[in-house]
PDB file of C-alpha atoms in Angstrom:
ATOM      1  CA  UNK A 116     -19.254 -13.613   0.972  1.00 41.00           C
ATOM      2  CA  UNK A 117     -15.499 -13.942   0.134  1.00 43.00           C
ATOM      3  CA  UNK A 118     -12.880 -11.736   0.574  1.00 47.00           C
ATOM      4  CA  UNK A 119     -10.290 -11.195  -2.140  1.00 46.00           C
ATOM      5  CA  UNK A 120      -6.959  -9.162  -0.591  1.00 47.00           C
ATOM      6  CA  UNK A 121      -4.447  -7.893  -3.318  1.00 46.00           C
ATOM      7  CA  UNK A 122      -1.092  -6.130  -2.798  1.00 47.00           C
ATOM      8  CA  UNK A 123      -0.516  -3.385  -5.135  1.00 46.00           C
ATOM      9  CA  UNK A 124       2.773  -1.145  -6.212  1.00 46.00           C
ATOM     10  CA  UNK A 125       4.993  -3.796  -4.967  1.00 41.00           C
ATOM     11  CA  UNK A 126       8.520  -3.412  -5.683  1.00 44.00           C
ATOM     12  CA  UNK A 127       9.872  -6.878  -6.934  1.00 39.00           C
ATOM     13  CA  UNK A 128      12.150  -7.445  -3.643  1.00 45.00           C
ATOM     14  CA  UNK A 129       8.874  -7.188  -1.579  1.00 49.00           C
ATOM     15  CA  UNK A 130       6.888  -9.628  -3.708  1.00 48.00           C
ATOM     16  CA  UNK A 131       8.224 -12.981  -1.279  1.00 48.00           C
ATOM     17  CA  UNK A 132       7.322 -11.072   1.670  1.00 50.00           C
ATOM     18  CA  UNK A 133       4.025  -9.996   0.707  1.00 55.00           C
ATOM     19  CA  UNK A 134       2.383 -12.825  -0.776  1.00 52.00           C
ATOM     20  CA  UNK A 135       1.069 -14.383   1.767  1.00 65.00           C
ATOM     21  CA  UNK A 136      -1.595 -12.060   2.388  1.00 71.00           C
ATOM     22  CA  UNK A 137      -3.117 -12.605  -1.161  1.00 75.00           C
ATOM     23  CA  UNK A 138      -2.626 -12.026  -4.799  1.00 80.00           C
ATOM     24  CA  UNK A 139       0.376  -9.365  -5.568  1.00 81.00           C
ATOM     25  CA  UNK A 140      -0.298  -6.721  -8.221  1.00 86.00           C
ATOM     26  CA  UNK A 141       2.093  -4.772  -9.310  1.00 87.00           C
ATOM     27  CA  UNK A 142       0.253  -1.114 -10.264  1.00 90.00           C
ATOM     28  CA  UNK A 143       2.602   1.216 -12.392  1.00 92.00           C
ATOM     29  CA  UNK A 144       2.713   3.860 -15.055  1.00 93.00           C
ATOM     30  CA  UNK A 145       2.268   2.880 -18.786  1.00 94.00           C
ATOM     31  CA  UNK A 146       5.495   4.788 -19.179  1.00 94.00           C
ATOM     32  CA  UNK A 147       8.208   2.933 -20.965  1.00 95.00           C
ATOM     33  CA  UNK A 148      10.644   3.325 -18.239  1.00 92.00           C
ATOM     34  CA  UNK A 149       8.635   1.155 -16.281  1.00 91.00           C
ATOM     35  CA  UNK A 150       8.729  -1.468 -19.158  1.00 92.00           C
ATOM     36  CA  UNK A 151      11.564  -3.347 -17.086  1.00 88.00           C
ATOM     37  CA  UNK A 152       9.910  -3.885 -14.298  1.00 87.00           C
ATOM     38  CA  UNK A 153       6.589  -5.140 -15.650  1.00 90.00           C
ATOM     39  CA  UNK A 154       8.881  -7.907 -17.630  1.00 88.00           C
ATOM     40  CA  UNK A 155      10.661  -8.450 -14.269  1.00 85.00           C
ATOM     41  CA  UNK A 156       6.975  -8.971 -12.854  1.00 85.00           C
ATOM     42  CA  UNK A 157       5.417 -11.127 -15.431  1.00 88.00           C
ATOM     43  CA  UNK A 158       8.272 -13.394 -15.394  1.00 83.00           C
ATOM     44  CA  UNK A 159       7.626 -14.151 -11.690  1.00 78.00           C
ATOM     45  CA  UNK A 160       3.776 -14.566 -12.590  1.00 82.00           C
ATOM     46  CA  UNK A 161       3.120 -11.464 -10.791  1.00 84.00           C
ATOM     47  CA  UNK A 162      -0.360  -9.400 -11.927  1.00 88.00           C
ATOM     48  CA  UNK A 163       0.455  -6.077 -13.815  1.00 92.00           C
ATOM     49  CA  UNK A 164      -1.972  -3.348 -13.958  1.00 94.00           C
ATOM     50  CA  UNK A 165      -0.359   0.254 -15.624  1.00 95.00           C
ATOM     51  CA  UNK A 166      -2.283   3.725 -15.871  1.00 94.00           C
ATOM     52  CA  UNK A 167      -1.705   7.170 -14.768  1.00 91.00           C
ATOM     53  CA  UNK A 168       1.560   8.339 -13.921  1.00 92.00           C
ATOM     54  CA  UNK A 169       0.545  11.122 -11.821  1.00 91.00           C
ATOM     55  CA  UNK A 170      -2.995  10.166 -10.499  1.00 95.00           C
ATOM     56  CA  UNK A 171      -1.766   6.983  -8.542  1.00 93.00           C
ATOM     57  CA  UNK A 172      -5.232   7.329  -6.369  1.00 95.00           C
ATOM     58  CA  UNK A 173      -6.803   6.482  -9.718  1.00 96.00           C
ATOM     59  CA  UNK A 174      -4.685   4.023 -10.967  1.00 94.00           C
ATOM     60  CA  UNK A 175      -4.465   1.846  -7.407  1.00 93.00           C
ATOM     61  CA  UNK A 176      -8.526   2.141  -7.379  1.00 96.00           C
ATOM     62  CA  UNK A 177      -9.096   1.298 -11.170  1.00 95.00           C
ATOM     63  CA  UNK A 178      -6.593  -1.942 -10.395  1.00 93.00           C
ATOM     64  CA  UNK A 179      -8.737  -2.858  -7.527  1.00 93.00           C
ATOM     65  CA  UNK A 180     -11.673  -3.258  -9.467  1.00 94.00           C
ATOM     66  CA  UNK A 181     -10.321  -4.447 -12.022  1.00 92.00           C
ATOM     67  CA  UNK A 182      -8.678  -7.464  -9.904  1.00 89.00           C
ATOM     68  CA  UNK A 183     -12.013  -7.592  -7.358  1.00 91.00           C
ATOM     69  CA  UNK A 184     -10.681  -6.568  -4.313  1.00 90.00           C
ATOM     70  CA  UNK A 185     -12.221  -5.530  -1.573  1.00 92.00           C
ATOM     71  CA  UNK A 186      -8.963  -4.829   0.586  1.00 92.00           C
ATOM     72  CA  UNK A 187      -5.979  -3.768  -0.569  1.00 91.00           C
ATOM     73  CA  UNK A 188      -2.675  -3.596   1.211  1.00 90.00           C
ATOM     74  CA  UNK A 189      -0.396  -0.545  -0.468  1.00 88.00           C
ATOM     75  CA  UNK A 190       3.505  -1.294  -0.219  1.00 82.00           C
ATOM     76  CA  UNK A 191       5.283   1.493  -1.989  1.00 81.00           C
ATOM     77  CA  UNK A 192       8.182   1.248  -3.977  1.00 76.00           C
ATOM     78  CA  UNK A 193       9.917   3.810  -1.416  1.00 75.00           C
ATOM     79  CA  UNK A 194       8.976   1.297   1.095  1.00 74.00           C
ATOM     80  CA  UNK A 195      11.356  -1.674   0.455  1.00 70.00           C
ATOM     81  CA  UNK A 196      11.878  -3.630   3.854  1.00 72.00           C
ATOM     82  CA  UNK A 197       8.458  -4.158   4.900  1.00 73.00           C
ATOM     83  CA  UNK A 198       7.896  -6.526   7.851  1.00 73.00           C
ATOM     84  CA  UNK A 199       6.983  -9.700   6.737  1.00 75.00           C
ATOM     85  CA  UNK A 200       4.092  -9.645   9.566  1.00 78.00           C
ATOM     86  CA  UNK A 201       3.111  -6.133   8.679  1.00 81.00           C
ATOM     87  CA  UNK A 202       0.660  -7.490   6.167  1.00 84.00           C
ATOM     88  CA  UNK A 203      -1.409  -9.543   7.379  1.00 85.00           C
ATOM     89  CA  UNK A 204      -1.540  -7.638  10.839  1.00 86.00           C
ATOM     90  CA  UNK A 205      -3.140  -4.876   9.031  1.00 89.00           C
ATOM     91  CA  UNK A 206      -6.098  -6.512   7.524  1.00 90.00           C
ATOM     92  CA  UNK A 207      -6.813  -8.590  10.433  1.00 90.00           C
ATOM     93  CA  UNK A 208      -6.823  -4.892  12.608  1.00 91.00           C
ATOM     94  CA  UNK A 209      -8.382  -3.265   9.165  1.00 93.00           C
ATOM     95  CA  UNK A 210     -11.547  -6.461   9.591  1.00 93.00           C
ATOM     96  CA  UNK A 211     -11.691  -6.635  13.182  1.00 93.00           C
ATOM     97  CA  UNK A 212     -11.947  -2.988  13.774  1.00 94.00           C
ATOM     98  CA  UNK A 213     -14.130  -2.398  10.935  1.00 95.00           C
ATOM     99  CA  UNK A 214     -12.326   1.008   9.888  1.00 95.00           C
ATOM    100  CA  UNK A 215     -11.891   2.459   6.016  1.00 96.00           C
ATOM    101  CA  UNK A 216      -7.898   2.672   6.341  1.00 95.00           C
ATOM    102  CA  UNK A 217      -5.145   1.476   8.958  1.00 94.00           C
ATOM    103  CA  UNK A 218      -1.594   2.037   9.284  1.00 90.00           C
ATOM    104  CA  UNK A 219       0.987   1.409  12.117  1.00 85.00           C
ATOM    105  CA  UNK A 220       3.758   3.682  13.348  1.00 80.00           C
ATOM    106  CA  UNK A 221       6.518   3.635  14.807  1.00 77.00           C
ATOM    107  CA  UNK A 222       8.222   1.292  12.328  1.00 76.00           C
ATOM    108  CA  UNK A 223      11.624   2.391  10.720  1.00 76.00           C
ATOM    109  CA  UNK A 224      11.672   4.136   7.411  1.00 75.00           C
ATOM    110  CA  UNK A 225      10.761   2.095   4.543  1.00 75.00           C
ATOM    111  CA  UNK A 226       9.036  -0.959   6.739  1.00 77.00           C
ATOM    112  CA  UNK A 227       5.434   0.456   6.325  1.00 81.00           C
ATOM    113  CA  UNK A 228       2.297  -1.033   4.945  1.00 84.00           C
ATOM    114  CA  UNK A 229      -1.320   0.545   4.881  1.00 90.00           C
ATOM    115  CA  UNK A 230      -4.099  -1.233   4.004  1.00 93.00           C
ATOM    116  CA  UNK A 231      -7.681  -0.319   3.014  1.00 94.00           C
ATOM    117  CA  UNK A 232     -11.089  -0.800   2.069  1.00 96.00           C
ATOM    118  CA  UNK A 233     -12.164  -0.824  -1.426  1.00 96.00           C
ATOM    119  CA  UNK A 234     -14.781   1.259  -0.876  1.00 97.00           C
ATOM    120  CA  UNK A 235     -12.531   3.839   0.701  1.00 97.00           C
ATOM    121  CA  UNK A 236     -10.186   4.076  -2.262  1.00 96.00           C
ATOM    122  CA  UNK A 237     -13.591   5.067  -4.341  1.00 97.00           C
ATOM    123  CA  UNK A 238     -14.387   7.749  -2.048  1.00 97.00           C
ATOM    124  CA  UNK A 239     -11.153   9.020  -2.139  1.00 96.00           C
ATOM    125  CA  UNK A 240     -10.989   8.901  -5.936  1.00 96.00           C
ATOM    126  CA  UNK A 241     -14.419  10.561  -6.091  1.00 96.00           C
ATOM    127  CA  UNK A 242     -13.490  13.418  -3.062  1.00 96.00           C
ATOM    128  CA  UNK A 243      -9.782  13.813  -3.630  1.00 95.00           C
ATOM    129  CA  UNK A 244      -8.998  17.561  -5.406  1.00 94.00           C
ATOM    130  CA  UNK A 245      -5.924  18.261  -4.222  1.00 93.00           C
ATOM    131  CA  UNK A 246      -2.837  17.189  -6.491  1.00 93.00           C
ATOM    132  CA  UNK A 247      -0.544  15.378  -3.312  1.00 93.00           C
ATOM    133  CA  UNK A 248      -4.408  13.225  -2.626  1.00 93.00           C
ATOM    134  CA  UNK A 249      -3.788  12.284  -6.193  1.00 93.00           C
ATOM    135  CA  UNK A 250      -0.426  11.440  -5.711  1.00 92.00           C
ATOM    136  CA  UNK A 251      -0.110  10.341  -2.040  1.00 91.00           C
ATOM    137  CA  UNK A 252      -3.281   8.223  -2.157  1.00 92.00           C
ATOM    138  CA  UNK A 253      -3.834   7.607   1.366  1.00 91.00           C
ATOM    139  CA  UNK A 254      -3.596  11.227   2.619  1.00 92.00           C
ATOM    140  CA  UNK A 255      -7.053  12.405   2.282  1.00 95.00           C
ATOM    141  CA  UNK A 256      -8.116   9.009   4.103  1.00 94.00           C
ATOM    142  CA  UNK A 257      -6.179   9.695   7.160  1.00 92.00           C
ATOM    143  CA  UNK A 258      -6.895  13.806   7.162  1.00 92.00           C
ATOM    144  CA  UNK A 259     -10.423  13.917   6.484  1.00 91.00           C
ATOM    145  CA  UNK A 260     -12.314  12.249   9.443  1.00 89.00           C
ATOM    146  CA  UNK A 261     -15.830  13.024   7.874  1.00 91.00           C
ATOM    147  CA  UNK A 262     -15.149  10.899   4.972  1.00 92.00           C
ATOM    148  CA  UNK A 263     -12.822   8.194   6.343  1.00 93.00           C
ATOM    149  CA  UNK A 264     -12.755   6.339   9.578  1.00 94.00           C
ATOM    150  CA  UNK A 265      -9.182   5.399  10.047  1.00 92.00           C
ATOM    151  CA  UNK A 266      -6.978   4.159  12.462  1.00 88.00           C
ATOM    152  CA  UNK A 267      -2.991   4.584  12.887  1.00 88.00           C
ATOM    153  CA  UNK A 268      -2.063   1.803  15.303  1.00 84.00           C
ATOM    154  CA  UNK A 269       0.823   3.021  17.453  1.00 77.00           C
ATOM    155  CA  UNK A 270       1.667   0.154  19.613  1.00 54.00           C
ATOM    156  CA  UNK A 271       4.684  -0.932  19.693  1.00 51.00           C
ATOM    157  CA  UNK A 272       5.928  -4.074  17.476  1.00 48.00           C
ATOM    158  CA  UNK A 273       8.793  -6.119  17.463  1.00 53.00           C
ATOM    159  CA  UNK A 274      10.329  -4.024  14.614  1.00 46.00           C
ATOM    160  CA  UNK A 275       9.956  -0.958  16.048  1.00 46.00           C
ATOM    161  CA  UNK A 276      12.594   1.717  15.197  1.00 44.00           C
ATOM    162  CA  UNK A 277      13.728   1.806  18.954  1.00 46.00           C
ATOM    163  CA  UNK A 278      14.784  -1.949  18.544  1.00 43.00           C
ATOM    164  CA  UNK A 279      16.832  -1.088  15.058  1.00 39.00           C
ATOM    165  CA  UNK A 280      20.573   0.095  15.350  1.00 39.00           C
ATOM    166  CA  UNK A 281      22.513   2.223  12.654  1.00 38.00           C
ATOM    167  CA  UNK A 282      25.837   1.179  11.670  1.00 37.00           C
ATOM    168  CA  UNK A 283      28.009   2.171   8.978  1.00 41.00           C
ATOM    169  CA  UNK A 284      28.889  -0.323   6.320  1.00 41.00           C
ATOM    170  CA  UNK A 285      32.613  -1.000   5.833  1.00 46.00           C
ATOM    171  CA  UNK A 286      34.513   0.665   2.959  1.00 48.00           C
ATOM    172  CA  UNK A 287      35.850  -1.748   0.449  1.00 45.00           C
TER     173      UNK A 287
END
């Protein structure tokens, strides 16, 4: 049985970075302000799958099927430094650990990744009432341990926000 892994909501910056964990789709709304970045997408030969601007849960699992995923690794537009290693780290702990959903923490703001089954993202689209497990997608997958078996790594990592310093930029 092969696996296929896709990368979904992927702001352009990110799309280097992520790649190497398999096939980046871009998921956004069919809105026309988002018109720009699916031409910014296509031009790099990056999938494009649009729907629903306020059910993302139902848009990122419709684009999984559609593409024939069976993992999916969620980078968020609000997310845009991701570490390069996050990626692949997560669907090797996501396989090996045979869990529904896996995060880490302890990351600075904006480096996360999550990645999950599938199978998991139906559930949640079939389960999910609540108008933030529409929006949030993952949030019903980490709260509801009947449903979900997940897993929020904490160990430490090499990027961890204790390692990263804050300094002001200079003024021009």
């Amino acid at each position: 049985h092969t696996r296929s892994f896709h990368v979904t909501g992927v702001q352009t910056c990110a799309l280097p970075i992520l790649a190497g964990v398999g096939p980046v789709v871009l998921t956004t709304t069919s809105r026309p302000l988002d018109d720009a970045l699916v031409r910014e997408a296509l031009e790099r030969d990056v999938e494009v799958f649009r729907g629903d601007a306020d059910d993302v849960l139902r848009r990122m699992r419709d684009a999984a099927t559609q593409m024939g995923a069976d993992i999916v690794v969620r980078a968020t537009a609000d997310n845009p430094a991701v570490d390069i290693e996050a990626p692949g780290r997560l669907v090797r702990l996501l396989l090996s650990r045979q869990v529904d959903y896996v995060c880490e923490h302890g990351l600075p703001y904006g480096a996360a990744v999550e990645a999950m089954t599938v199978d998991a993202l139906r559930r949640a689209a079939d389960h999910a009432t609540h108008p933030s497990d529409r929006e949030h997608v993952t949030t019903i997958m980490r709260r509801d341990a009947a449903l979900f078996e997940s897993l929020e790594d904490r160990k430490s990592t090499r990027l961890n926000s204790s390692h990263v310093k804050r300094s002001r930029m200079p003024s021009s």
